[in-house]
Coordinates of C-alpha atoms in Angstrom, one line a residue:
Chain A
M4 CA 98.4 107.3 146.8
K5 CA 97.6 110.9 147.7
K6 CA 94.9 112.5 145.8
K7 CA 95.5 115.7 143.9
L8 CA 92.2 117.5 143.4
P9 CA 91.3 121.2 143.0
D10 CA 89.4 122.9 145.8
E11 CA 86.6 124.0 143.5
L12 CA 85.5 122.4 140.2
E13 CA 83.1 123.6 137.5
L14 CA 81.7 120.3 136.3
A15 CA 80.9 121.3 132.7
R16 CA 84.0 123.3 132.2
D17 CA 86.6 121.4 134.2
L18 CA 85.5 117.8 134.1
L19 CA 83.1 117.0 131.4
D20 CA 84.7 115.9 128.1
K21 CA 88.2 115.9 129.6
Q22 CA 90.8 113.3 128.6
V23 CA 91.0 110.4 131.1
V24 CA 94.2 108.5 131.8
D25 CA 94.9 105.5 134.0
R26 CA 97.4 105.1 136.7
D27 CA 100.2 104.7 134.2
E28 CA 99.1 107.7 132.1
T29 CA 97.7 105.5 129.3
K30 CA 94.9 107.5 127.6
M31 CA 91.8 105.5 128.1
G32 CA 88.9 107.7 127.0
R33 CA 87.1 110.9 127.9
V34 CA 84.6 112.0 130.5
D35 CA 81.6 111.4 128.3
G36 CA 79.1 111.8 131.1
L37 CA 78.7 112.8 134.7
V38 CA 76.0 111.4 137.1
L39 CA 74.9 113.3 140.2
E40 CA 73.2 111.7 143.1
L41 CA 70.3 113.9 144.4
R42 CA 70.1 113.7 148.2
E43 CA 67.2 114.7 150.5
G44 CA 67.9 118.0 152.1
K45 CA 71.5 118.1 151.0
P46 CA 73.2 119.4 147.9
P47 CA 73.7 116.9 145.0
R48 CA 76.9 114.9 144.9
V49 CA 78.9 113.6 142.0
D50 CA 78.3 109.9 142.1
H51 CA 80.3 108.6 139.1
L52 CA 81.8 109.5 135.7
E53 CA 80.7 107.7 132.6
M54 CA 82.6 106.7 129.5
G55 CA 81.6 105.0 126.3
S56 CA 79.7 105.1 123.1
S57 CA 76.3 104.7 124.6
V58 CA 76.9 107.7 126.9
L59 CA 78.0 109.9 123.9
A60 CA 75.0 108.7 121.8
R61 CA 72.6 109.6 124.6
R62 CA 73.9 113.2 124.5
L63 CA 72.9 113.4 120.9
G64 CA 69.4 112.3 121.4
P65 CA 67.2 109.2 122.0
R66 CA 67.0 108.2 118.3
I67 CA 70.8 108.2 117.9
E68 CA 71.1 106.3 121.1
R69 CA 68.8 103.6 119.8
W70 CA 70.7 103.3 116.5
V71 CA 74.1 103.1 118.2
S72 CA 72.7 100.6 120.7
A73 CA 71.3 98.4 117.9
F74 CA 74.6 98.6 116.0
R75 CA 76.5 97.6 119.2
Q76 CA 74.2 94.6 119.8
R77 CA 74.9 93.3 116.4
I78 CA 78.7 93.6 116.2
G79 CA 79.6 95.0 119.6
V80 CA 82.7 93.8 121.3
Q81 CA 81.6 95.7 124.4
K82 CA 77.8 95.2 124.6
A83 CA 77.0 97.7 127.3
G84 CA 78.9 100.6 125.6
R85 CA 79.3 102.2 129.0
Y86 CA 81.9 102.2 131.7
R87 CA 81.1 103.7 135.1
V88 CA 83.8 105.1 137.2
P89 CA 83.0 105.6 140.9
W90 CA 84.1 109.0 142.1
E91 CA 86.5 107.3 144.6
K92 CA 88.7 106.2 141.7
V93 CA 89.4 109.8 140.6
Q94 CA 93.0 110.3 141.6
E95 CA 94.0 113.6 140.1
I96 CA 92.4 116.5 138.1
V97 CA 94.7 118.8 136.3
P98 CA 93.9 121.2 133.5
Y99 CA 94.7 118.8 130.7
Q100 CA 93.6 115.4 132.1
V101 CA 91.8 113.4 134.7
K102 CA 93.8 110.5 136.2
L103 CA 92.0 107.5 137.6
D104 CA 93.4 105.0 140.1
V105 CA 92.7 102.1 137.9
K106 CA 94.7 100.0 135.4
V107 CA 93.1 100.4 131.9
D108 CA 93.5 96.7 131.0
E109 CA 91.3 95.7 133.9
T110 CA 88.4 98.0 132.8
P111 CA 85.9 97.7 129.9
A112 CA 87.3 101.0 128.4
F113 CA 89.8 99.1 126.3
A114 CA 87.5 96.3 125.0
W115 CA 87.6 97.6 121.5
E116 CA 91.3 98.5 121.7
H117 CA 92.2 95.0 122.8
W118 CA 89.9 93.3 120.3
L119 CA 91.5 95.2 117.4
R120 CA 95.0 94.6 118.8
D121 CA 94.4 90.8 119.0
H122 CA 92.4 90.4 115.8
V123 CA 94.0 92.9 113.4
I124 CA 97.2 94.5 114.6
A125 CA 98.7 91.2 115.8
H126 CA 98.5 89.8 112.3
I127 CA 100.5 92.7 110.7
P128 CA 104.3 92.5 110.9
R129 CA 105.4 95.3 113.1
G130 CA 108.1 97.9 112.6
L131 CA 110.9 99.0 114.9
K132 CA 108.7 101.1 117.1
G133 CA 108.2 100.8 120.8
K134 CA 110.4 99.4 123.5
T135 CA 108.3 96.3 124.4
D136 CA 108.6 93.0 122.6
Chain B
M2 CA 119.6 127.1 122.5
N3 CA 120.1 123.3 123.0
M4 CA 120.1 120.7 120.3
K5 CA 116.7 119.4 121.0
K6 CA 115.2 122.8 120.6
A7 CA 117.2 123.5 117.4
A8 CA 115.9 120.2 116.0
T9 CA 112.3 121.3 116.4
L10 CA 112.8 123.3 113.2
A11 CA 112.3 119.9 111.5
L12 CA 108.7 119.9 112.7
G13 CA 108.3 123.4 111.2
I14 CA 109.8 122.3 107.8
L15 CA 107.8 119.1 107.8
T16 CA 104.6 120.9 108.5
S17 CA 105.5 123.3 105.8
V18 CA 106.6 120.8 103.2
G19 CA 103.4 118.8 103.8
G20 CA 101.0 121.4 104.8
F21 CA 102.0 124.5 102.8
F22 CA 103.7 123.4 99.7
D23 CA 101.6 120.5 98.7
V24 CA 99.5 119.3 95.7
G25 CA 97.2 122.2 96.2
A26 CA 99.9 124.8 96.3
I27 CA 101.5 123.3 93.2
A28 CA 98.2 123.3 91.3
T29 CA 97.0 126.8 92.3
S30 CA 100.5 128.4 92.0
A31 CA 100.8 127.0 88.5
Q32 CA 97.4 128.3 87.5
A33 CA 98.0 131.6 89.1
G34 CA 101.3 132.2 87.3
A35 CA 100.1 130.8 84.0
L36 CA 96.9 132.9 83.8
F37 CA 97.8 136.1 85.8
R38 CA 101.6 136.1 86.0
Y39 CA 102.7 137.8 89.2
Q40 CA 99.4 139.5 89.8
L41 CA 98.2 137.0 92.4
L42 CA 101.3 137.0 94.6
W43 CA 99.3 139.1 97.1
A44 CA 97.0 136.2 97.8
L45 CA 100.0 134.1 98.6
A46 CA 101.4 136.8 100.8
L47 CA 98.1 137.2 102.7
G48 CA 97.9 133.5 103.2
T49 CA 101.4 133.4 104.5
I50 CA 100.8 136.1 107.1
L51 CA 97.7 134.3 108.3
V52 CA 99.3 130.9 108.4
V53 CA 102.4 132.0 110.2
F54 CA 100.2 133.5 112.9
L55 CA 97.8 130.6 113.1
V56 CA 100.7 128.0 113.2
E57 CA 102.5 130.0 115.9
M58 CA 99.2 130.1 117.9
S59 CA 98.6 126.4 117.7
G60 CA 102.2 125.6 118.7
R61 CA 102.0 128.1 121.6
F62 CA 98.8 126.6 122.7
A63 CA 100.2 123.1 122.7
A64 CA 103.4 124.2 124.5
V65 CA 101.5 125.9 127.3
T66 CA 98.5 123.7 127.9
R67 CA 100.1 120.4 126.7
Q68 CA 97.0 119.8 124.7
A69 CA 96.7 119.5 120.9
L70 CA 93.8 121.4 119.3
P71 CA 91.2 118.6 118.8
D72 CA 91.7 117.6 122.4
A73 CA 91.2 121.1 123.7
I74 CA 88.3 121.9 121.4
R75 CA 86.3 118.9 122.5
Q76 CA 87.0 119.7 126.1
Q77 CA 86.3 123.4 125.9
F78 CA 83.3 123.4 123.6
G79 CA 81.9 120.0 124.4
F80 CA 81.2 116.9 122.4
T81 CA 77.9 118.0 120.9
S82 CA 79.3 121.3 119.6
W83 CA 82.4 119.6 118.2
L84 CA 80.7 116.7 116.4
V85 CA 79.6 118.6 113.3
P86 CA 82.9 120.4 112.6
F87 CA 84.6 117.2 113.4
A88 CA 82.6 115.3 110.8
V89 CA 83.1 118.1 108.2
L90 CA 86.8 118.2 108.8
T91 CA 87.1 114.4 108.5
L92 CA 85.5 114.6 105.1
I93 CA 87.7 117.5 104.0
H94 CA 90.8 115.7 105.3
F95 CA 89.7 112.6 103.4
L96 CA 89.3 114.5 100.1
T97 CA 92.6 116.3 100.5
L98 CA 94.4 113.0 101.3
G99 CA 92.9 111.6 98.1
A100 CA 94.3 114.7 96.2
E101 CA 97.8 114.2 97.8
I102 CA 97.9 110.5 97.0
G103 CA 96.8 111.5 93.5
G104 CA 99.7 113.9 93.4
I105 CA 102.2 111.2 94.2
C106 CA 100.6 108.9 91.7
F107 CA 100.8 111.6 89.1
A108 CA 104.5 112.2 89.8
L109 CA 105.1 108.4 89.4
H110 CA 103.1 108.5 86.2
L111 CA 105.4 111.3 84.9
L112 CA 108.5 109.3 85.7
T113 CA 107.3 105.9 84.5
G114 CA 104.6 106.5 81.9
L115 CA 102.3 104.1 83.7
R116 CA 98.7 105.2 84.3
V117 CA 97.9 107.3 87.4
S118 CA 95.3 104.9 88.8
F119 CA 97.9 102.1 88.5
W120 CA 99.9 103.7 91.2
A121 CA 97.1 104.2 93.7
L122 CA 97.5 101.1 95.7
P123 CA 101.4 100.9 95.7
V124 CA 101.4 104.6 96.8
A125 CA 98.9 103.8 99.6
A126 CA 101.1 101.0 100.7
L127 CA 104.2 103.3 100.7
V128 CA 102.5 106.0 102.8
W129 CA 101.1 103.4 105.2
L130 CA 104.4 101.6 105.6
F131 CA 106.2 105.0 106.3
L132 CA 103.7 105.7 109.2
W133 CA 103.5 102.1 110.4
R134 CA 107.3 101.7 110.8
S135 CA 108.7 105.1 111.5
T136 CA 108.8 107.1 114.7
F137 CA 107.7 110.7 114.7
S138 CA 111.1 112.2 114.7
A139 CA 112.2 109.9 111.8
I140 CA 109.3 111.1 109.8
E141 CA 110.0 114.7 110.7
N142 CA 113.7 114.6 109.8
S143 CA 113.4 112.5 106.6
T144 CA 110.6 114.6 105.2
A145 CA 112.2 117.9 106.1
L146 CA 115.4 116.7 104.4
L147 CA 113.8 115.3 101.3
G148 CA 111.6 118.4 101.1
L149 CA 114.6 120.6 100.4
I150 CA 114.4 119.3 96.8
T151 CA 111.4 121.6 96.3
L152 CA 113.9 124.5 96.4
A153 CA 114.3 123.6 92.7
F154 CA 111.4 126.0 92.1
V155 CA 113.3 128.8 93.8
V156 CA 116.5 128.1 91.9
A157 CA 114.6 128.1 88.6
A158 CA 112.7 131.3 89.5
W159 CA 116.0 132.9 90.3
R160 CA 117.7 131.8 87.0
Y161 CA 114.8 133.3 84.9
H162 CA 115.5 136.8 86.2
P163 CA 111.9 137.8 86.5
P164 CA 111.1 141.5 86.2
M165 CA 111.4 142.5 89.9
G166 CA 109.2 145.5 89.5
Q167 CA 106.3 143.4 88.4
V168 CA 106.9 140.8 91.0
L169 CA 106.9 143.4 93.8
A170 CA 103.8 145.1 92.3
G171 CA 102.0 141.7 92.5
L172 CA 102.3 141.8 96.2
L173 CA 99.7 144.5 96.3
P174 CA 96.2 143.4 95.4
S175 CA 94.9 144.7 92.1
L176 CA 91.9 144.2 89.8
P177 CA 92.2 141.6 87.0
H178 CA 92.3 142.7 83.4
H179 CA 90.6 139.6 82.2
E180 CA 88.6 136.6 83.5
P181 CA 87.6 138.2 86.8
A182 CA 85.8 135.1 88.1
R183 CA 88.8 132.9 87.5
Y184 CA 91.1 135.4 89.1
W185 CA 89.1 135.6 92.4
Y186 CA 88.6 131.8 92.4
I187 CA 92.3 131.2 92.1
A188 CA 93.0 133.8 94.8
V189 CA 90.7 131.8 97.1
G190 CA 92.3 128.5 96.0
L191 CA 95.7 129.9 96.9
L192 CA 94.5 130.8 100.3
G193 CA 92.9 127.4 100.8
A194 CA 96.0 125.7 99.6
V195 CA 98.2 127.6 102.0
I196 CA 95.9 127.6 105.1
S197 CA 94.7 124.0 105.3
P198 CA 93.0 123.3 108.7
Y199 CA 94.9 120.0 109.1
L200 CA 98.1 122.0 109.5
F201 CA 97.0 123.2 112.9
Y202 CA 95.8 119.9 114.1
F203 CA 98.9 118.2 112.9
Y204 CA 101.4 120.9 114.2
S205 CA 99.9 121.1 117.7
S206 CA 99.7 117.3 118.0
G207 CA 103.3 117.1 116.8
A208 CA 104.3 119.6 119.5
V209 CA 102.7 117.3 122.1
E210 CA 104.5 114.3 120.5
D211 CA 107.8 116.2 120.8
E212 CA 106.9 117.0 124.5
W213 CA 107.0 120.8 124.3
D214 CA 106.5 122.8 127.4
E215 CA 106.3 126.5 128.2
S216 CA 110.0 127.0 127.5
Y217 CA 109.3 126.3 123.8
V218 CA 107.1 129.4 123.3
G219 CA 110.0 131.4 121.9
V220 CA 111.4 128.6 119.7
N221 CA 107.9 128.0 118.4
R222 CA 107.7 131.5 117.1
G223 CA 110.9 131.0 115.1
V224 CA 109.8 127.6 113.8
A225 CA 106.4 128.9 112.7
A226 CA 108.0 131.9 110.8
I227 CA 110.9 130.0 109.3
G228 CA 108.9 126.8 108.5
M229 CA 106.0 128.6 106.9
G230 CA 108.4 131.1 105.3
F231 CA 110.1 128.1 103.6
G232 CA 106.8 127.0 102.1
S233 CA 105.9 130.5 101.0
V234 CA 109.2 131.1 99.3
I235 CA 108.8 127.9 97.3
S236 CA 105.3 128.8 96.3
V237 CA 106.5 132.2 95.2
G238 CA 109.1 130.4 93.1
A239 CA 106.4 128.2 91.6
I240 CA 104.2 131.2 90.6
V241 CA 107.2 133.0 89.1
V242 CA 108.3 130.0 87.1
A243 CA 104.7 129.4 85.8
A244 CA 104.5 133.1 84.9
V245 CA 107.8 133.0 82.9
V246 CA 107.4 129.6 81.3
L247 CA 103.7 128.9 81.0
A248 CA 102.0 132.3 80.6
P249 CA 103.8 133.5 77.4
R250 CA 102.8 130.2 75.7
G251 CA 99.2 130.5 76.7
I252 CA 99.3 127.3 78.7
Q253 CA 96.5 127.3 81.2
V254 CA 97.1 124.3 83.4
D255 CA 93.9 122.4 83.1
D256 CA 96.0 119.3 83.6
Y257 CA 99.0 118.5 85.7
H258 CA 100.9 117.5 82.5
Q259 CA 101.1 121.2 81.6
A260 CA 102.4 122.1 85.0
A261 CA 105.2 119.5 84.5
L262 CA 106.7 121.7 81.8
M263 CA 107.6 124.4 84.4
L264 CA 111.2 123.3 85.1
T265 CA 112.2 122.1 81.7
Q266 CA 113.7 125.4 80.5
V267 CA 116.1 126.0 83.3
F268 CA 117.0 122.3 83.7
P269 CA 116.5 121.1 80.1
F270 CA 117.7 117.5 80.7
W271 CA 116.3 116.7 84.1
G272 CA 113.7 119.4 84.6
F273 CA 110.8 117.1 84.0
A274 CA 112.1 114.5 86.4
L275 CA 112.9 117.3 89.0
F276 CA 109.3 118.5 88.8
A277 CA 108.0 115.0 89.2
V278 CA 110.3 114.2 92.2
S279 CA 109.5 117.6 93.9
M280 CA 105.8 117.0 93.4
G281 CA 106.0 113.5 94.6
I282 CA 107.9 114.4 97.8
A283 CA 105.8 117.4 98.6
C284 CA 102.7 115.3 98.2
L285 CA 104.2 112.4 100.2
G286 CA 104.9 114.8 103.1
A287 CA 101.3 116.1 102.9
A288 CA 99.8 112.6 102.7
V289 CA 101.8 111.6 105.8
E290 CA 100.7 114.7 107.6
L291 CA 97.1 114.4 106.6
S292 CA 96.9 110.7 107.6
L293 CA 98.4 111.6 111.0
A294 CA 96.1 114.6 111.4
M295 CA 93.1 112.4 110.8
A296 CA 94.3 109.8 113.3
Y297 CA 95.2 112.5 115.9
T298 CA 91.8 114.2 115.5
Q299 CA 89.9 110.9 115.7
A300 CA 91.9 109.6 118.7
Q301 CA 91.7 112.9 120.6
T302 CA 88.0 113.3 120.0
F303 CA 87.3 110.0 121.6
G304 CA 90.2 109.9 124.1
W305 CA 91.9 106.9 122.6
N306 CA 95.6 106.3 123.2
W307 CA 97.7 107.9 120.5
G308 CA 101.3 108.6 119.6
E309 CA 103.4 107.9 116.5
D310 CA 106.2 106.6 118.7
L311 CA 104.1 103.9 120.3
D312 CA 104.1 100.3 119.3
P313 CA 101.0 99.8 117.2
R314 CA 99.8 97.3 119.7
E315 CA 99.5 100.1 122.3
D316 CA 97.4 102.3 120.1
A317 CA 95.5 100.0 117.8
R318 CA 92.6 102.3 117.1
F319 CA 94.9 105.2 116.2
C320 CA 96.9 103.1 113.8
L321 CA 93.8 101.6 112.2
T322 CA 92.4 105.1 111.7
Y323 CA 95.2 106.1 109.4
T324 CA 95.3 102.7 107.8
V325 CA 91.6 102.9 106.8
A326 CA 91.9 106.6 105.8
I327 CA 94.9 105.9 103.4
L328 CA 93.2 102.9 101.8
A329 CA 89.9 104.7 101.3
A330 CA 91.5 107.8 99.9
A331 CA 93.6 105.7 97.5
L332 CA 90.4 104.1 96.2
L333 CA 89.3 107.6 94.9
I334 CA 92.4 107.6 92.7
L335 CA 92.1 103.9 91.8
F336 CA 88.5 104.5 90.5
G337 CA 89.7 107.3 88.3
V338 CA 88.8 110.5 90.1
D339 CA 90.9 113.2 88.4
P340 CA 93.6 114.4 90.8
L341 CA 93.6 118.0 89.7
K342 CA 89.9 118.4 89.9
L343 CA 89.9 116.7 93.4
T344 CA 92.7 119.1 94.4
L345 CA 90.9 122.3 93.3
L346 CA 87.7 121.1 94.9
S347 CA 89.4 120.4 98.3
M348 CA 91.2 123.7 98.2
A349 CA 88.0 125.7 97.7
I350 CA 86.3 123.8 100.5
N351 CA 89.4 124.4 102.7
A352 CA 89.0 128.1 102.2
A353 CA 85.3 128.0 102.8
V354 CA 85.5 126.3 106.2
L355 CA 88.4 128.4 107.3
P356 CA 86.3 130.7 109.5
F357 CA 84.7 127.8 111.3
V358 CA 88.1 126.4 112.1
A359 CA 89.7 129.7 113.0
L360 CA 87.0 131.3 115.2
P361 CA 86.8 128.6 117.9
F362 CA 90.6 128.6 117.8
L363 CA 90.8 132.3 118.4
L364 CA 88.4 132.0 121.4
L365 CA 90.7 129.3 122.9
M366 CA 93.8 131.5 122.3
N367 CA 92.2 134.3 124.3
D368 CA 91.2 132.2 127.2
R369 CA 93.5 133.4 130.1
K370 CA 92.4 130.6 132.3
L371 CA 94.0 128.2 129.9
L372 CA 97.0 130.2 128.7
G373 CA 97.7 132.7 131.4
K374 CA 100.2 135.2 130.3
H375 CA 100.7 133.4 127.0
A376 CA 97.1 134.2 125.8
N377 CA 96.9 136.1 122.6
G378 CA 98.0 139.8 122.6
W379 CA 96.4 142.5 120.4
I380 CA 98.8 142.0 117.5
S381 CA 98.0 138.3 117.1
N382 CA 94.3 139.0 117.4
S383 CA 94.1 141.9 115.1
V384 CA 96.3 140.3 112.3
T385 CA 94.3 137.1 112.5
I386 CA 90.9 138.8 112.5
L387 CA 91.8 141.2 109.7
T388 CA 93.2 138.5 107.3
L389 CA 90.3 136.2 108.2
V390 CA 87.8 138.9 107.3
V391 CA 89.5 139.3 103.9
A392 CA 89.5 135.5 103.4
I393 CA 85.8 135.2 104.3
V394 CA 84.8 138.0 101.9
L395 CA 86.8 136.4 99.1
A396 CA 85.4 133.0 99.7
A397 CA 81.8 134.2 100.0
V398 CA 82.1 136.2 96.8
S399 CA 84.2 134.0 94.5
I400 CA 83.0 130.4 95.2
P401 CA 79.3 131.1 94.1
L402 CA 80.7 133.3 91.3
M403 CA 82.7 130.4 89.9
F404 CA 79.9 127.9 90.1
L405 CA 77.5 130.3 88.5
G406 CA 80.0 131.2 85.8
G407 CA 80.9 127.5 85.2

């Protein structure tokens, strides 16, 4: 698949906090963090994007990060609370979303979504919505 | 104009039935008319101008950027700046949802004589079932159609032949002859009832659900004006009816029972039921809209999959958000919180947070990198800023005044 990326990118404005979708345009989270690799004698390079509650909590401060982490250890479905996306997986960046060359079901991003689907939603009789059955 | 675009009017009417003429508008219009007759119509007019512009802006934003507001706000201002407004809005939405559910319960109480709190859980189940089973367009169309019953207020107002001179004079602000603190507080309540923040989150997400693109910019302008105009005309009707029916009898509307008398003179036999049904439907529309606004805001803030047309198995977290919100808000009513008090409280808070909602929104609307040639022009900017300044001054003066004066 051919990549569709802009020539120039302002990381904070054009990438951080943007909606992330998978190959099939399923919304899978947001760019909660960006990690640069610092290289000797060369400009830094974006190594990976991060998604997940522990990444968000860290942005709010160390204390909040500890609370969220403790909470996650107790009842967490996804214990790490973090999903790292290598830059190579970034397929397309447009003004309203970032598309990854992944399938969301194969990533940790939908751990909670799947847990809730299987343990709660599956037990409620569904309506007429949606094409799949 | 093709059929699909013509049908978008339903989104405008739904937004209006739910967001404009809701439990807050009924309560504040009844109080305004009962206490000050036509004198507070200007507050409604001011609110209408502001809300038409803000709704137009949120629809234009969604059409051009394909982003709803919560999505865009998190992206543009960052998670840490959005977190506090997000938490405050969630709380306000929750209280207002409680007030709307209370409104439906009250309507059922009027029709059946059973206690308000008795209806809390059945009503929660009804609202939830509506969202769980229907697609977005089914919700739009059915609510827009049912919402037409609220025109009863306009018919009643027309039949009373109100003094047109006084009605028109009410469109210009004037100083009250009595109870100044109440007067200004109700003026702010009317503004808060008309311009509820969830309107914009809901409407812009609805535009994304309906897959608007740049070609909808023109249609959106009409939808905003007609949809919000619809809500405004009905609220004017409610104020006029309250002024004619309640004011001469000295009825002050400290209780929804008093408001229920509004339609009994014009429609002696079924006026009571008509009031109850109008109120129930307006509040149902609002409850649906609020639950969705909460789920949209939550899902977009965290990037979850969302969409009212999806099978709940594809957006479990989105569906569970509105499920939990509806249940929790119904508990307020179940445990006996007074619906009218809850309504007036949430309307005042709505008005107080308005600047914090509108200012970031104005910044977004002026961002040419996002909107290109569809960014705000000077008319939108000056009208919004002017009306906003008036709203801020009113809220800053009247809310402390009311609490000091009791």
